[in-house]
Amino acid sequence: MKKSIVITSALMSCFLLTACGSQSSSSSKQSNSHSSNKAVAKTSTSKKQSVASSSSSASQTQKYTDEEYAMMGFLKLDGQGVDSLLNNTDNMHWTNSGNKYAIDFGAHTTTMTVEKNSVEVTYDDIDESTHAMGMQNAHKTYTKEELANQFGTDKAKIDQVLGHNSSSSSSTQDQSLTQQASSVLYYGANKLNNQEFKNCYDFAVKNSKLAVSKTTNDQGTTIYKLAPGEVDSYIGYSVDSGGTIHFYKMTPGDSGEIGSASKKDISSYVSSQNASDQVNQLANAATTYGN
């Protein structure tokens, strides 16, 4: 009898030890699993924060045009502020070719080259021996992010400076031209359904920017090039002596006239599509270049 009790006790002890070991192992696994889940959650949160930060930074740098970034680059180099520049617009000359912008006040020229994420400013370095402008160029590079952070709140004033010193004006002639250009762009994009005109119109509306560049080709015809905020463009139009509008695309691989319409037909089409407000808004945001 005693022997049976001893054996039974021993078996119970083994069972309890096994159960405790299993419970401890299960608890350890749960603890490790909990820690692992916390680590994954923390990593996921960190990645989301990083992506959000990157997205916010990209969004900030996309708020401004290349021309505005170029002016910001000059303002950072110059250091006198946009208000000082506003008081000296009569002497300022501002030119553009592609992604390069230049500014001068009758003497030395400063050039701003706008890249994807930065602006390189090239200027005449000062000769330390004479304390006058030297013959060698110096360079400074600013990121678009730092320029946006410093000058973003001055956007309206920067646009005012650029408006004063492009070839644009508030004359009746220029207002008529921007109205005409906006109507032509809308007609080409929607009535003619041309892809180049559609792309230009969509971006111009999205960015509230339209550049109208007046040039004369080799045949002596005046061409009005259209672009969403930049002078270079692959589309344009001309107006013949009878008042008919001729639409052109000028892509490297395919150039030529794609259609024509009278001014009356264009105006009637805009009205029939209830697009007068859209065209007027774009005309108000347009800038003209050239003589």
Coordinates of C-alpha atoms in Angstrom, one line a residue:
M1 CA 0.0 0.0 0.0
K2 CA 2.8 2.4 0.9
K3 CA 4.6 1.5 -2.2
S4 CA 1.6 2.3 -4.3
I5 CA 1.3 5.7 -2.6
V6 CA 4.9 6.5 -3.2
I7 CA 4.6 5.7 -6.9
T8 CA 1.5 7.7 -7.3
S9 CA 3.1 10.7 -5.6
A10 CA 6.1 10.5 -7.9
L11 CA 3.9 10.4 -10.9
M12 CA 1.9 13.4 -9.8
S13 CA 5.2 15.3 -9.2
C14 CA 6.3 14.5 -12.7
F15 CA 3.0 15.7 -14.2
L16 CA 3.1 18.9 -12.3
L17 CA 6.6 19.6 -13.4
T18 CA 5.8 18.9 -17.0
A19 CA 2.7 21.1 -16.8
C20 CA 4.7 24.0 -15.3
G21 CA 7.4 23.7 -17.9
S22 CA 4.7 23.7 -20.7
Q23 CA 3.0 26.8 -19.1
S24 CA 6.4 28.6 -18.8
S25 CA 7.3 27.8 -22.4
S26 CA 3.9 29.0 -23.6
S27 CA 4.2 32.2 -21.5
S28 CA 7.7 32.8 -23.0
K29 CA 6.4 32.3 -26.5
Q30 CA 3.5 34.8 -25.9
S31 CA 5.9 37.3 -24.4
N32 CA 8.3 37.0 -27.4
S33 CA 5.4 37.2 -29.8
H34 CA 4.1 40.4 -28.1
S35 CA 7.6 41.9 -28.2
S36 CA 7.9 41.0 -31.9
N37 CA 4.5 42.5 -32.7
K38 CA 5.5 45.7 -30.9
A39 CA 8.7 45.9 -32.8
V40 CA 6.9 45.4 -36.1
A41 CA 4.3 48.0 -35.2
K42 CA 7.0 50.5 -34.2
T43 CA 8.9 49.9 -37.5
S44 CA 5.7 50.3 -39.5
T45 CA 4.9 53.6 -37.7
S46 CA 8.4 54.8 -38.3
K47 CA 8.2 54.0 -42.0
K48 CA 4.8 55.8 -42.3
Q49 CA 6.2 58.9 -40.6
S50 CA 9.2 58.8 -42.9
V51 CA 7.0 58.5 -46.0
A52 CA 4.7 61.3 -44.7
S53 CA 7.6 63.6 -44.0
S54 CA 9.1 62.9 -47.5
S55 CA 5.7 63.4 -49.1
S56 CA 5.2 66.7 -47.2
S57 CA 8.6 67.9 -48.3
A58 CA 8.0 67.0 -52.0
S59 CA 4.6 68.7 -51.8
Q60 CA 6.1 71.9 -50.4
T61 CA 8.8 72.1 -53.2
Q62 CA 6.1 71.6 -55.9
K63 CA 4.1 74.7 -54.9
Y64 CA 6.3 77.1 -56.9
T65 CA 7.3 77.5 -60.5
D66 CA 10.9 77.3 -61.7
E67 CA 10.8 81.1 -62.3
E68 CA 9.8 81.7 -58.7
Y69 CA 12.6 79.3 -57.4
A70 CA 15.1 81.2 -59.6
M71 CA 14.0 84.5 -58.0
M72 CA 14.2 82.9 -54.5
G73 CA 17.8 81.8 -55.3
F74 CA 18.8 85.4 -56.3
L75 CA 17.1 86.8 -53.2
K76 CA 19.0 84.4 -50.9
L77 CA 22.3 85.3 -52.5
D78 CA 21.5 89.0 -52.6
G79 CA 20.3 89.1 -49.0
Q80 CA 18.5 92.5 -49.2
G81 CA 15.0 91.0 -49.3
V82 CA 12.1 91.2 -51.8
D83 CA 10.9 94.6 -50.6
S84 CA 14.2 96.2 -51.6
L85 CA 13.8 94.5 -55.0
L86 CA 10.3 95.8 -55.4
N87 CA 11.7 99.4 -55.0
N88 CA 14.2 98.8 -57.8
T89 CA 12.2 97.1 -60.5
D90 CA 12.6 99.9 -63.0
N91 CA 16.3 99.1 -63.3
M92 CA 15.9 95.3 -63.3
H93 CA 16.3 93.1 -66.3
W94 CA 15.0 89.5 -66.1
T95 CA 15.5 87.0 -68.9
N96 CA 14.9 83.3 -69.3
S97 CA 16.1 80.5 -71.6
G98 CA 15.0 77.0 -70.7
N99 CA 15.8 76.3 -67.0
K100 CA 18.2 79.2 -66.8
Y101 CA 17.2 82.6 -65.6
A102 CA 19.3 85.8 -65.5
I103 CA 19.0 89.1 -63.7
D104 CA 21.0 92.3 -63.9
F105 CA 20.6 96.0 -63.1
G106 CA 22.5 97.4 -66.0
A107 CA 25.9 95.8 -65.2
H108 CA 26.9 92.4 -63.8
T109 CA 24.6 89.5 -64.4
T110 CA 23.6 86.8 -62.0
T111 CA 22.4 83.5 -63.4
M112 CA 20.1 80.9 -61.7
T113 CA 19.9 77.4 -63.1
V114 CA 16.9 75.5 -61.8
E115 CA 17.4 71.7 -61.4
K116 CA 15.0 69.1 -60.1
N117 CA 15.7 69.7 -56.4
S118 CA 18.0 72.7 -56.3
V119 CA 18.9 76.0 -57.7
E120 CA 22.5 76.9 -58.7
V121 CA 23.3 80.6 -58.6
T122 CA 26.3 81.8 -60.7
Y123 CA 27.6 85.3 -60.0
D124 CA 30.8 87.5 -60.4
D125 CA 33.1 86.9 -57.5
I126 CA 34.7 89.8 -55.7
D127 CA 38.4 90.4 -56.2
E128 CA 39.8 90.5 -52.7
S129 CA 42.7 92.7 -53.7
T130 CA 40.6 95.4 -55.2
H131 CA 37.2 94.7 -53.5
A132 CA 35.6 95.1 -56.9
M133 CA 33.8 92.6 -59.1
G134 CA 36.4 90.2 -60.5
M135 CA 36.4 88.2 -63.7
Q136 CA 35.9 84.7 -62.2
N137 CA 32.5 83.2 -61.6
A138 CA 31.5 81.9 -58.2
H139 CA 28.7 79.4 -57.5
K140 CA 26.2 78.7 -54.7
T141 CA 23.7 75.9 -54.7
Y142 CA 20.5 76.0 -52.6
T143 CA 17.9 73.3 -52.2
K144 CA 14.4 74.0 -53.3
E145 CA 13.2 73.0 -49.8
E146 CA 15.3 75.6 -48.0
L147 CA 14.3 78.3 -50.5
A148 CA 10.6 77.4 -50.1
N149 CA 11.0 77.5 -46.3
Q150 CA 12.7 81.0 -46.3
F151 CA 10.8 82.7 -49.1
G152 CA 7.5 80.8 -49.5
T153 CA 5.5 83.4 -47.6
D154 CA 6.8 86.1 -50.0
K155 CA 5.3 84.4 -53.1
A156 CA 2.9 87.2 -53.9
K157 CA 5.6 89.8 -53.7
I158 CA 7.9 87.6 -55.8
D159 CA 5.2 87.3 -58.5
Q160 CA 4.8 91.0 -58.3
V161 CA 8.5 91.6 -59.0
L162 CA 8.4 89.1 -61.9
G163 CA 5.2 90.7 -63.3
H164 CA 6.8 94.1 -63.3
N165 CA 9.9 93.0 -65.1
S166 CA 8.8 90.5 -67.7
S167 CA 7.6 92.0 -71.0
S168 CA 4.0 91.9 -69.7
S169 CA 1.9 94.8 -68.9
S170 CA -1.7 95.6 -67.9
S171 CA -2.4 97.4 -71.1
T172 CA -5.6 96.8 -73.1
Q173 CA -3.6 95.1 -75.8
D174 CA -2.0 92.6 -73.5
Q175 CA -5.3 91.8 -71.8
S176 CA -6.8 91.2 -75.2
L177 CA -3.9 88.9 -76.1
T178 CA -4.1 86.8 -73.0
Q179 CA -7.9 86.5 -73.5
Q180 CA -7.4 85.4 -77.1
A181 CA -4.6 83.0 -76.1
S182 CA -6.7 81.3 -73.4
S183 CA -9.6 80.9 -75.8
V184 CA -7.3 79.4 -78.5
L185 CA -5.7 77.0 -76.0
Y186 CA -9.2 75.8 -74.8
Y187 CA -10.4 75.4 -78.4
G188 CA -7.3 73.4 -79.5
A189 CA -7.5 71.2 -76.4
N190 CA -11.3 70.5 -76.6
K191 CA -12.6 71.2 -80.1
L192 CA -9.5 70.1 -82.1
N193 CA -8.8 67.5 -79.4
N194 CA -5.1 67.8 -80.0
Q195 CA -2.9 66.0 -77.4
E196 CA -0.3 68.7 -77.2
F197 CA -2.9 71.4 -76.6
K198 CA -4.7 69.2 -74.1
N199 CA -1.5 68.7 -72.1
C200 CA -0.7 72.4 -72.1
Y201 CA -4.3 73.3 -71.1
D202 CA -4.5 70.8 -68.3
F203 CA -1.2 71.9 -66.7
A204 CA -1.9 75.6 -67.2
V205 CA -5.2 75.2 -65.3
K206 CA -3.7 73.1 -62.6
N207 CA -0.8 75.5 -62.0
S208 CA -2.8 78.7 -62.8
K209 CA 0.0 79.7 -65.1
L210 CA 0.0 80.5 -68.8
A211 CA 2.9 82.0 -70.7
V212 CA 2.2 83.6 -74.1
S213 CA 5.5 84.1 -76.0
K214 CA 5.4 86.3 -79.1
T215 CA 8.0 85.4 -81.8
T216 CA 8.5 85.9 -85.5
N217 CA 9.5 82.9 -87.7
D218 CA 11.7 82.9 -90.8
Q219 CA 8.7 83.6 -93.1
G220 CA 7.9 86.7 -91.1
T221 CA 4.8 85.2 -89.5
T222 CA 4.1 86.1 -85.9
I223 CA 3.7 83.0 -83.8
Y224 CA 2.2 83.0 -80.3
K225 CA 3.7 80.1 -78.4
L226 CA 1.7 78.8 -75.4
A227 CA 3.0 77.0 -72.3
P228 CA 1.9 76.3 -68.7
G229 CA 4.3 78.8 -67.0
E230 CA 7.4 78.3 -69.2
V231 CA 8.4 80.2 -72.3
D232 CA 9.6 77.1 -74.3
S233 CA 6.7 75.3 -75.8
Y234 CA 5.6 72.8 -78.5
I235 CA 2.3 74.5 -79.5
G236 CA 1.3 77.9 -80.8
Y237 CA -0.9 79.8 -83.1
S238 CA -0.9 82.7 -85.6
V239 CA -3.5 85.2 -86.8
D240 CA -3.8 85.9 -90.5
S241 CA -4.8 89.2 -92.1
G242 CA -8.4 88.0 -92.3
G243 CA -8.5 87.3 -88.5
T244 CA -8.4 83.5 -88.9
I245 CA -6.6 81.6 -86.1
H246 CA -4.1 78.9 -87.3
F247 CA -3.1 76.2 -84.8
Y248 CA 0.4 74.7 -84.8
K249 CA 2.2 71.9 -83.0
M250 CA 6.0 72.2 -83.1
T251 CA 7.3 68.9 -81.6
P252 CA 10.8 67.8 -82.7
G253 CA 9.4 64.9 -84.7
D254 CA 6.1 66.3 -86.0
S255 CA 5.5 70.0 -86.7
G256 CA 2.9 71.8 -88.8
E257 CA -0.6 73.3 -88.8
I258 CA -3.2 71.1 -87.2
G259 CA -6.3 73.3 -87.9
S260 CA -7.8 76.7 -88.2
A261 CA -10.9 78.6 -87.0
S262 CA -12.3 82.1 -87.0
K263 CA -12.3 84.2 -83.9
K264 CA -16.1 84.2 -83.9
D265 CA -16.2 80.3 -84.1
I266 CA -13.7 80.0 -81.2
S267 CA -15.7 82.5 -79.1
S268 CA -19.0 80.7 -79.9
Y269 CA -17.5 77.3 -79.0
V270 CA -16.2 78.6 -75.6
S271 CA -19.7 80.0 -74.8
S272 CA -21.5 76.8 -75.9
Q273 CA -19.3 74.7 -73.6
N274 CA -20.0 77.1 -70.6
A275 CA -16.3 77.5 -70.4
S276 CA -16.1 81.3 -70.3
D277 CA -15.2 81.4 -66.6
Q278 CA -12.4 78.9 -67.0
V279 CA -11.0 80.8 -70.0
N280 CA -11.2 84.2 -68.1
Q281 CA -9.5 82.8 -65.0
L282 CA -6.7 81.4 -67.2
A283 CA -6.4 84.8 -69.0
N284 CA -6.1 86.6 -65.7
A285 CA -3.2 84.3 -64.8
A286 CA -1.4 84.6 -68.1
T287 CA 1.8 86.5 -68.7
T288 CA 3.0 87.7 -72.1
Y289 CA 6.6 87.8 -73.4
G290 CA 8.2 89.3 -76.5
N291 CA 7.6 92.5 -78.4

